mmCIF file of N, CA and C in Angstrom:
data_model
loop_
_atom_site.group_PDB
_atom_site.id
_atom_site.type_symbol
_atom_site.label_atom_id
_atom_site.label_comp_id
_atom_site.label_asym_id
_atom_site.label_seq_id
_atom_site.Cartn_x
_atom_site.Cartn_y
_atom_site.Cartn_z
ATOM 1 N N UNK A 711 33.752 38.202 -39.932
ATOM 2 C CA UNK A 711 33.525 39.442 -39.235
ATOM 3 C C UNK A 711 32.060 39.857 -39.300
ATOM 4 N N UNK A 712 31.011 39.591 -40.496
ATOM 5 C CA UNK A 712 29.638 40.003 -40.390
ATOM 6 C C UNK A 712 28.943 39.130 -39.502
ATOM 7 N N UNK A 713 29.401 37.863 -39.001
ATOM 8 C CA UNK A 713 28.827 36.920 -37.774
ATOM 9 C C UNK A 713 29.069 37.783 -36.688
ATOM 10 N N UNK A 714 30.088 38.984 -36.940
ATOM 11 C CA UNK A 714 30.153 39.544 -35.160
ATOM 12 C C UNK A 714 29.249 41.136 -35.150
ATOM 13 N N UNK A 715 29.312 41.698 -36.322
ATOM 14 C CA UNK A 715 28.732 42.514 -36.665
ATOM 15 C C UNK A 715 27.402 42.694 -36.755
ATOM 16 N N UNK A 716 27.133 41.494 -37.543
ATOM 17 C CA UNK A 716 25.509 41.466 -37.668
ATOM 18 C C UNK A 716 25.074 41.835 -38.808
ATOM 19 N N UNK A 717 24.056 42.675 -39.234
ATOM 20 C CA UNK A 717 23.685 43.096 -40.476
ATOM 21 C C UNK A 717 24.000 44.307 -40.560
ATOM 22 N N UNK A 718 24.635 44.839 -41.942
ATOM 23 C CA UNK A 718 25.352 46.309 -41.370
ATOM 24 C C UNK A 718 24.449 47.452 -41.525
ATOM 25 N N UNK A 719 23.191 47.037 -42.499
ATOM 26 C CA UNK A 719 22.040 47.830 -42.621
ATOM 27 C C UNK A 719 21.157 48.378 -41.274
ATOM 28 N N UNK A 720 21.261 47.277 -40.480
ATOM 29 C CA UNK A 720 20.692 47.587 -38.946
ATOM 30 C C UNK A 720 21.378 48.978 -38.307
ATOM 31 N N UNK A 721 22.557 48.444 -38.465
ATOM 32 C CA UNK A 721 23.806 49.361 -37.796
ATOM 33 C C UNK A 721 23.119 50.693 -38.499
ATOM 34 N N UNK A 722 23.225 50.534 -39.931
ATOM 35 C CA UNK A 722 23.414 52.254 -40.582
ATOM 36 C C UNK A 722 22.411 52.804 -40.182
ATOM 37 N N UNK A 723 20.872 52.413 -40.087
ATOM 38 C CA UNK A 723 19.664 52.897 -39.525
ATOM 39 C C UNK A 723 20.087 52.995 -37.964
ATOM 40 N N UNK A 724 20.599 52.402 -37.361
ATOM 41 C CA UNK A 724 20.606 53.445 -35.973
ATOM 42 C C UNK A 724 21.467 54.223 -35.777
ATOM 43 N N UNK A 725 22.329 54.189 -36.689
ATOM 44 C CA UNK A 725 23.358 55.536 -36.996
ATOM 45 C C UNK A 725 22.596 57.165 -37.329
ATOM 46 N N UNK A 726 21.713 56.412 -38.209
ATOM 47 C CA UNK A 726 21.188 57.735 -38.834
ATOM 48 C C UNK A 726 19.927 58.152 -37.830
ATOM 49 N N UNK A 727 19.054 57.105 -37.716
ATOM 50 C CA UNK A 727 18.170 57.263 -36.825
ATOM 51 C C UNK A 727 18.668 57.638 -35.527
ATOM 52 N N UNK A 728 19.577 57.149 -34.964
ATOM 53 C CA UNK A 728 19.548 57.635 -33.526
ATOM 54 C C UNK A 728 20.712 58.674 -32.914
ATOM 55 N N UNK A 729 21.978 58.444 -33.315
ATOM 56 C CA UNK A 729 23.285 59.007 -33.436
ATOM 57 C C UNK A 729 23.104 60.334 -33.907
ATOM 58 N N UNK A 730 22.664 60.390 -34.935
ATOM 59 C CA UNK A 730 22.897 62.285 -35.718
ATOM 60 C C UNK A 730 21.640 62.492 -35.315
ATOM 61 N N UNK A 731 20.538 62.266 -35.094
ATOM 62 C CA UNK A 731 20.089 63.549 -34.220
ATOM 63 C C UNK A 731 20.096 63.629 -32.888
ATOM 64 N N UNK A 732 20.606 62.686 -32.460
ATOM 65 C CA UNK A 732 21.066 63.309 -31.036
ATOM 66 C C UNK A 732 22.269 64.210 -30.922
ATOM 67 N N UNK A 733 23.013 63.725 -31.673
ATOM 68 C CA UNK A 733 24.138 64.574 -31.831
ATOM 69 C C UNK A 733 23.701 66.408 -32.284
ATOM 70 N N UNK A 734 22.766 66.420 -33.130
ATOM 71 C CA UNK A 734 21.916 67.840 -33.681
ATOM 72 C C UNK A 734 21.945 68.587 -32.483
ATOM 73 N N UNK A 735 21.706 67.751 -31.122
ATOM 74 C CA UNK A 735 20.268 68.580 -29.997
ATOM 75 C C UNK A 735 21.557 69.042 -29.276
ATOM 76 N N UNK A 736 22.710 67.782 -28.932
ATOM 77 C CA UNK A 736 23.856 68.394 -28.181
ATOM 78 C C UNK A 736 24.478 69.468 -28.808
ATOM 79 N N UNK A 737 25.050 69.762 -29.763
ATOM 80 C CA UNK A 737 25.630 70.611 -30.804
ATOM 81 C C UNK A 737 24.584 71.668 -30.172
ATOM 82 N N UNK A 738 23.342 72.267 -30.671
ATOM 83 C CA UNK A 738 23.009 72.733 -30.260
ATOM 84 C C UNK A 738 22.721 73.612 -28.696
ATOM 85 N N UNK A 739 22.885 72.324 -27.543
ATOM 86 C CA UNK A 739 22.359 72.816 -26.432
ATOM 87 C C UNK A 739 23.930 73.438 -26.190
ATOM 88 N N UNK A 740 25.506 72.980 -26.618
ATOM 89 C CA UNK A 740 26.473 73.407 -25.939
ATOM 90 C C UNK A 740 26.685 74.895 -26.854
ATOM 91 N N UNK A 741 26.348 74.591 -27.834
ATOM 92 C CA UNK A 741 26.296 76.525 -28.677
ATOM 93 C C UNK A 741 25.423 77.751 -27.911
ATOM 94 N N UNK A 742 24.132 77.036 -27.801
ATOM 95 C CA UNK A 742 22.843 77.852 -26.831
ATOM 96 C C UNK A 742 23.564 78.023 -25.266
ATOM 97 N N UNK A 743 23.946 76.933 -24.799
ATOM 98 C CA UNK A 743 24.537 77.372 -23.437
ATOM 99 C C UNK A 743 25.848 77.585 -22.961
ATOM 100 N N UNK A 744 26.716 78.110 -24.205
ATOM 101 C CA UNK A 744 27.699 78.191 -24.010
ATOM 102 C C UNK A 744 28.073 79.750 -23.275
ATOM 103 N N UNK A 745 26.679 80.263 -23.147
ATOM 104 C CA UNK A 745 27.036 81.965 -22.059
ATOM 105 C C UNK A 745 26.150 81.932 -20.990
ATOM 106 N N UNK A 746 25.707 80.747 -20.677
ATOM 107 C CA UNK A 746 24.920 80.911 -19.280
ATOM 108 C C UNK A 746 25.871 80.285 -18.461
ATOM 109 N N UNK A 747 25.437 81.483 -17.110
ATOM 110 C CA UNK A 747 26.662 81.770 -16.297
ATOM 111 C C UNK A 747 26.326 80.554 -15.390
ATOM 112 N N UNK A 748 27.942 80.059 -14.347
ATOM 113 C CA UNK A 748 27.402 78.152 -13.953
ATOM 114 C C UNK A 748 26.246 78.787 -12.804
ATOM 115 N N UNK A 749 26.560 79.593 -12.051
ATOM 116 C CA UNK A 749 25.849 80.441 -11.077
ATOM 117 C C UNK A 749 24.429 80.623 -11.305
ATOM 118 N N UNK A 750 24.211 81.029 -12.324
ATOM 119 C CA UNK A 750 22.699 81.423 -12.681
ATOM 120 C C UNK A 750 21.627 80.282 -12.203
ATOM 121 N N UNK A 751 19.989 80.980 -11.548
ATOM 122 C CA UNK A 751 19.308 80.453 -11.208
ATOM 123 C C UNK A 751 18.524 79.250 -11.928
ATOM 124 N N UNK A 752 18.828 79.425 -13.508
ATOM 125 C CA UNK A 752 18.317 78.444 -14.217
ATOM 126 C C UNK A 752 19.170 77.142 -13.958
ATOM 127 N N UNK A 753 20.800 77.237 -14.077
ATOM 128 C CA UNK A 753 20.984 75.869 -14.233
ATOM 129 C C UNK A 753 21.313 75.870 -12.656
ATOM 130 N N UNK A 754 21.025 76.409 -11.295
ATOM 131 C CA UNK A 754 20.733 75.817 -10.037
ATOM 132 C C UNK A 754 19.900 75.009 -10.295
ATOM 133 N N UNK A 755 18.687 75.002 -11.246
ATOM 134 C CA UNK A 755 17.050 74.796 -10.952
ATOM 135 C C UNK A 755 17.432 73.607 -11.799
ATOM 136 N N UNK A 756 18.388 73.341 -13.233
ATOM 137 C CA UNK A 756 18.565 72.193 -13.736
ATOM 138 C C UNK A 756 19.483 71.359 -12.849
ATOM 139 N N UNK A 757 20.134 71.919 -12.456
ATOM 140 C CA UNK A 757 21.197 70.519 -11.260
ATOM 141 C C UNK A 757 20.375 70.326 -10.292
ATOM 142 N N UNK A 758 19.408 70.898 -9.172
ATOM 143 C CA UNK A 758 18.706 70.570 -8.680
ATOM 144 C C UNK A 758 17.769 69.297 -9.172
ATOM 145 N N UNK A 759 17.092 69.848 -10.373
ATOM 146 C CA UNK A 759 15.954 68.753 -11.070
ATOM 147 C C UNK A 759 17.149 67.279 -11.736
ATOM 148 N N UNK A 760 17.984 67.476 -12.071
ATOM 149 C CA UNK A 760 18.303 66.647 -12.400
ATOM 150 C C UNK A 760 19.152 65.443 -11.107
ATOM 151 N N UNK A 761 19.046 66.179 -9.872
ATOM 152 C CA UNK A 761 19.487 65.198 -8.758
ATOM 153 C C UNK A 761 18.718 64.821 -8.109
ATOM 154 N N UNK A 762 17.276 65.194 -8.196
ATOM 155 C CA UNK A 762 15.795 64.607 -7.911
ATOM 156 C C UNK A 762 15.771 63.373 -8.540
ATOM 157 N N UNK A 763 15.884 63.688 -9.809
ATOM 158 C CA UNK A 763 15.999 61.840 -10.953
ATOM 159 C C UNK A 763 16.631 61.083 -10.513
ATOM 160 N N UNK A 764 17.985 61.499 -10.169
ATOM 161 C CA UNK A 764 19.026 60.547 -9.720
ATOM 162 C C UNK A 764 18.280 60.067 -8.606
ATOM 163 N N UNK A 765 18.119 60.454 -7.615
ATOM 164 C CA UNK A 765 17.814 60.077 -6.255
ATOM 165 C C UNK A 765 16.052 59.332 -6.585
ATOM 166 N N UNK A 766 15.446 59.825 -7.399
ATOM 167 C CA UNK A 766 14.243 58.711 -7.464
ATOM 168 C C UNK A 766 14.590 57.006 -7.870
ATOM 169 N N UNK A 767 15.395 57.369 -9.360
ATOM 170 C CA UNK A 767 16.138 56.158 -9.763
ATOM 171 C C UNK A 767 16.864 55.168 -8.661
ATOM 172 N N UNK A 768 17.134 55.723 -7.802
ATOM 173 C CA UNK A 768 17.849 55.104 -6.948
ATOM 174 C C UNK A 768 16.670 54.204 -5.895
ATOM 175 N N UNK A 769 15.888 55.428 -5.945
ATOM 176 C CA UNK A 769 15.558 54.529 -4.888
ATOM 177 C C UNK A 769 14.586 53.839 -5.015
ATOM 178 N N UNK A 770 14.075 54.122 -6.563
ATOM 179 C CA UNK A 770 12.953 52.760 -7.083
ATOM 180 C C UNK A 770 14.043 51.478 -7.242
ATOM 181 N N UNK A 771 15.086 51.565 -7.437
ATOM 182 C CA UNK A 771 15.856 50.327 -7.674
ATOM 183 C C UNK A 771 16.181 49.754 -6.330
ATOM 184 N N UNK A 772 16.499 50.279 -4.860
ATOM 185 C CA UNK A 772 16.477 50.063 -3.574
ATOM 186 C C UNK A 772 15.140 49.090 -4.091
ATOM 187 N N UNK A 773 14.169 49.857 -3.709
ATOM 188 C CA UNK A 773 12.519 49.133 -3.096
ATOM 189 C C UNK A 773 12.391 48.013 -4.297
ATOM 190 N N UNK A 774 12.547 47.977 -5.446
ATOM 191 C CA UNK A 774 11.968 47.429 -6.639
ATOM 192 C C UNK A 774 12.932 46.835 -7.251
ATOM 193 N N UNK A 775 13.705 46.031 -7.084
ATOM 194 C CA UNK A 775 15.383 45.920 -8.370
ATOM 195 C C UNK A 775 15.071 45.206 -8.916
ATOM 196 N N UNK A 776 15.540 45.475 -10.437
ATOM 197 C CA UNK A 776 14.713 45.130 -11.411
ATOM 198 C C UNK A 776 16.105 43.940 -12.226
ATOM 199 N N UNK A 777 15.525 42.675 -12.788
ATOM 200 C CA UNK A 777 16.617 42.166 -13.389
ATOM 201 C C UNK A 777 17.172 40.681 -12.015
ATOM 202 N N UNK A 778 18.802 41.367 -12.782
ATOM 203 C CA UNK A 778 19.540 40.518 -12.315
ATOM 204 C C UNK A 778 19.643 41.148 -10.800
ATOM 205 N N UNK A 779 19.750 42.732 -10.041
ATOM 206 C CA UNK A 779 20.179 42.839 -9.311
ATOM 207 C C UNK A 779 19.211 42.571 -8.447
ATOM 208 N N UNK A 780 17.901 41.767 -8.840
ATOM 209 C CA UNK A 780 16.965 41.322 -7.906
ATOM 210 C C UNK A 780 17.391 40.369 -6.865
ATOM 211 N N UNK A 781 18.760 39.778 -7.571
ATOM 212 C CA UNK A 781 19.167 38.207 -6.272
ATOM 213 C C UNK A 781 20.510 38.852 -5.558
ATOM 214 N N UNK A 782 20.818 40.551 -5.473
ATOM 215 C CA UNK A 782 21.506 40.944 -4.592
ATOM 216 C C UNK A 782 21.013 41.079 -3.521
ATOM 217 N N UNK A 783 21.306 41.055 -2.297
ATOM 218 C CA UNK A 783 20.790 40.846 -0.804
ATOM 219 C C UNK A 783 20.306 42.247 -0.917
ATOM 220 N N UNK A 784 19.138 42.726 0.274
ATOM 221 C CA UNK A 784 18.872 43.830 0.212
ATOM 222 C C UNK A 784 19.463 45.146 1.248
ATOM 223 N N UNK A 785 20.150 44.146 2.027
ATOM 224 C CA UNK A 785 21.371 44.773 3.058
ATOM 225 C C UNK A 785 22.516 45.230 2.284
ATOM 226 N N UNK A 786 23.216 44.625 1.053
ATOM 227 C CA UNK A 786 23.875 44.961 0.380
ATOM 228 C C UNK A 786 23.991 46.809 -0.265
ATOM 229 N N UNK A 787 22.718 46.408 -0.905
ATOM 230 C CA UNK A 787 21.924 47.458 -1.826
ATOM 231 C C UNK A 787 21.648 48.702 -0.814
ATOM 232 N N UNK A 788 21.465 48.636 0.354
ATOM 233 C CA UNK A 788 21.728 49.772 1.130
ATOM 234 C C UNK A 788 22.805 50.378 1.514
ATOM 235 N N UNK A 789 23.540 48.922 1.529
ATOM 236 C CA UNK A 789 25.215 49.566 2.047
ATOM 237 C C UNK A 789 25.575 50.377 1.031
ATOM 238 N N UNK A 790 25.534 49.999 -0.292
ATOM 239 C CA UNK A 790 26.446 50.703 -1.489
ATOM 240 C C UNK A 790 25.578 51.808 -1.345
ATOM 241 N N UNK A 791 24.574 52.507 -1.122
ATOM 242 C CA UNK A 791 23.758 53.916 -1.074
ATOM 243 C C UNK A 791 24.572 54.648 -0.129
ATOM 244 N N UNK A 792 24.418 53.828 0.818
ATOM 245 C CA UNK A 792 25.236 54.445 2.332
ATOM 246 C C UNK A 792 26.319 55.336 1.716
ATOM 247 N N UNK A 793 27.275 54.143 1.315
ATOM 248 C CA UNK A 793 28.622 54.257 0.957
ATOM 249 C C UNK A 793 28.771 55.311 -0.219
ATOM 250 N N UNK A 794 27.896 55.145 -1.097
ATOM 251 C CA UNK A 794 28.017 56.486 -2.206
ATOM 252 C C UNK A 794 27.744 57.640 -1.490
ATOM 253 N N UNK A 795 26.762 57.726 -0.548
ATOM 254 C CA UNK A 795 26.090 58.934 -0.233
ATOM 255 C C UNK A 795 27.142 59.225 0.676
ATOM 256 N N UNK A 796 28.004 58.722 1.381
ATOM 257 C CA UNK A 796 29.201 59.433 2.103
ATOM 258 C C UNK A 796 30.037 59.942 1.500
ATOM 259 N N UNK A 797 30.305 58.956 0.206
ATOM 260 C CA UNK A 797 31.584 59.288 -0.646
ATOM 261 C C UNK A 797 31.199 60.835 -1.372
ATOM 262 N N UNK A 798 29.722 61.058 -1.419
ATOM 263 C CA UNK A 798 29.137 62.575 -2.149
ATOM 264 C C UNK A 798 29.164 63.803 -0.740
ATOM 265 N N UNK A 799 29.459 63.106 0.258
ATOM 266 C CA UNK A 799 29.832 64.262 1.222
ATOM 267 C C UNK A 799 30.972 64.426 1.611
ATOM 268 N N UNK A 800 31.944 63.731 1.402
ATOM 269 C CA UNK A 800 33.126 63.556 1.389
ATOM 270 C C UNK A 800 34.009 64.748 0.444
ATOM 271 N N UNK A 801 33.408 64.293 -0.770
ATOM 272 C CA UNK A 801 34.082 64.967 -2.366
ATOM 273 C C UNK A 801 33.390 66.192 -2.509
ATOM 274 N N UNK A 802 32.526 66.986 -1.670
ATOM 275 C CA UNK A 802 32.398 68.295 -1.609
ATOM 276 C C UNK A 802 31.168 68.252 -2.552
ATOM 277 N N UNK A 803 30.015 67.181 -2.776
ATOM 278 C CA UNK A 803 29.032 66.862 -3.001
ATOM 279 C C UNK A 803 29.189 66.754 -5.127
ATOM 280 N N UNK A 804 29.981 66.080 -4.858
ATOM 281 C CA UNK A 804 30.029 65.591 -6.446
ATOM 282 C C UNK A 804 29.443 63.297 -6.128
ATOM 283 N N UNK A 805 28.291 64.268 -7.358
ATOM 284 C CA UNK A 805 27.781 63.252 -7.925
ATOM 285 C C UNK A 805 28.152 62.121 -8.029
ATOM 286 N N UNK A 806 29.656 62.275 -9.042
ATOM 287 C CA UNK A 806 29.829 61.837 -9.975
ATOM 288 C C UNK A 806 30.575 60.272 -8.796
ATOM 289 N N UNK A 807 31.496 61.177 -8.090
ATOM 290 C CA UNK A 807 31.908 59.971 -7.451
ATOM 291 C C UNK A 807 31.200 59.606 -6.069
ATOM 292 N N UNK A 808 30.196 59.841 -5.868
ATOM 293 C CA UNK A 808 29.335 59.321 -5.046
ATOM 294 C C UNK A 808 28.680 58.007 -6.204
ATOM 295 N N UNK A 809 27.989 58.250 -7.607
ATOM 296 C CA UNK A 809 27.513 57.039 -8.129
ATOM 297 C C UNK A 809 28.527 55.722 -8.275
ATOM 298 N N UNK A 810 29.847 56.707 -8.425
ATOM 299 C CA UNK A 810 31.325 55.496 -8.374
ATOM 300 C C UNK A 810 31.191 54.510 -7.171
ATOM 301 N N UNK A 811 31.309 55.376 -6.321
ATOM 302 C CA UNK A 811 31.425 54.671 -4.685
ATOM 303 C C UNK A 811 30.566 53.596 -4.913
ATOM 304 N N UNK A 812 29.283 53.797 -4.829
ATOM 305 C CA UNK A 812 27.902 53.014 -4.567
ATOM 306 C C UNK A 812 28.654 51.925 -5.535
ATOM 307 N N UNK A 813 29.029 52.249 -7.001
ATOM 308 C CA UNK A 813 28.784 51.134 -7.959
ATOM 309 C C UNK A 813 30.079 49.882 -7.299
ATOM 310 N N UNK A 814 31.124 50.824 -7.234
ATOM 311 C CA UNK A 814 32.211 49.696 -6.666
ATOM 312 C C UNK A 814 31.984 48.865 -5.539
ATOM 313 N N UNK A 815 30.927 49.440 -4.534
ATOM 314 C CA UNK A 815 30.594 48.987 -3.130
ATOM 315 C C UNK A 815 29.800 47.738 -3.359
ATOM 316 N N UNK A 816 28.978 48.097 -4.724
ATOM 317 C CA UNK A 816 27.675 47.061 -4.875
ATOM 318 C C UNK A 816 28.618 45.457 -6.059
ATOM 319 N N UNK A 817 29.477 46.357 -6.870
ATOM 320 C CA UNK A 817 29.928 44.901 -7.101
ATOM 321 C C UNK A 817 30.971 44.228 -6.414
ATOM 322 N N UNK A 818 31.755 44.828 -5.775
ATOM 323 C CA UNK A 818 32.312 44.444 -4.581
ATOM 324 C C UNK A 818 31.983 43.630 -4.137
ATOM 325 N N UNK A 819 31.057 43.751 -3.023
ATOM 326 C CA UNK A 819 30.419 42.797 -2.379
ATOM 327 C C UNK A 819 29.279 41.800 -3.249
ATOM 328 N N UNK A 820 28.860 42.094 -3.925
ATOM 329 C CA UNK A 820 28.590 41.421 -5.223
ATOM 330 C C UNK A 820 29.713 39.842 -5.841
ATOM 331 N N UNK A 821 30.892 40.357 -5.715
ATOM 332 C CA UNK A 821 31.618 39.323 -6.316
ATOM 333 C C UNK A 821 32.270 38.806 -4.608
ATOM 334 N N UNK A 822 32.574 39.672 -4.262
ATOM 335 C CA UNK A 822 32.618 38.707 -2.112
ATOM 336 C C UNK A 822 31.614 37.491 -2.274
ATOM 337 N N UNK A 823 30.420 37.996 -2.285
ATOM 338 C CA UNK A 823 29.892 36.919 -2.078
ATOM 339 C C UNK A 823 29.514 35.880 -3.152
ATOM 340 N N UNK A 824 30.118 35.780 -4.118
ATOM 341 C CA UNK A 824 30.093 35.042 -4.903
ATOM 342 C C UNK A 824 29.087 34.460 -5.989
#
């Protein structure tokens, strides 16, 4: 089992190092924002900023794909945008399954073509 594990000292340092204090900041941000109203102009201004990212990410990976999804066709890689970005007007502009759409569209045709 330590051949699948690895070294368990590694493990405990990114436990401690990375795990509990991230965990600190969430704990925190859901206590701090647990009375701001969903309405309020601040978190318009955070769902706004945070669907700017999304949509940059996206589309540096369109122009630029980085990796493996470099030997996906680039007709592909538009369709699944297409296809998410309908599926986010569709669902009354949720995100969440607009990134679904795209992802199923892209390995989809991904494994179509073999």
């Amino acid at each position: 089992m330590s051949d699948f594990i690895g070294d368990w000292h590694a493990l405990l340092i990114l436990l401690i190092a990375g795990v509990i204090p991230n965990q600190i900041w969430r704990m925190l941000g859901l206590w701090l924002g647990g009375g701001i109203d969903e309405g309020s102009e601040l978190l318009i201004w955070v769902r706004a900023v945070a669907t700017a990212i999304l949509a940059g990410v996206i589309a540096q990976i369109l122009v630029q794909p980085p990796g493996a999804l470099a030997s996906v066709p680039g007709w592909l890689r538009y369709s699944a945008v297409v296809a998410g970005f309908a599926a986010f007007m569709v669902t009354r502009r949720s995100i969440f399954a607009g990134v679904v759409c795209g992802e199923i569209v892209l390995l989809g045709g991904r494994w179509w073509l073999g």
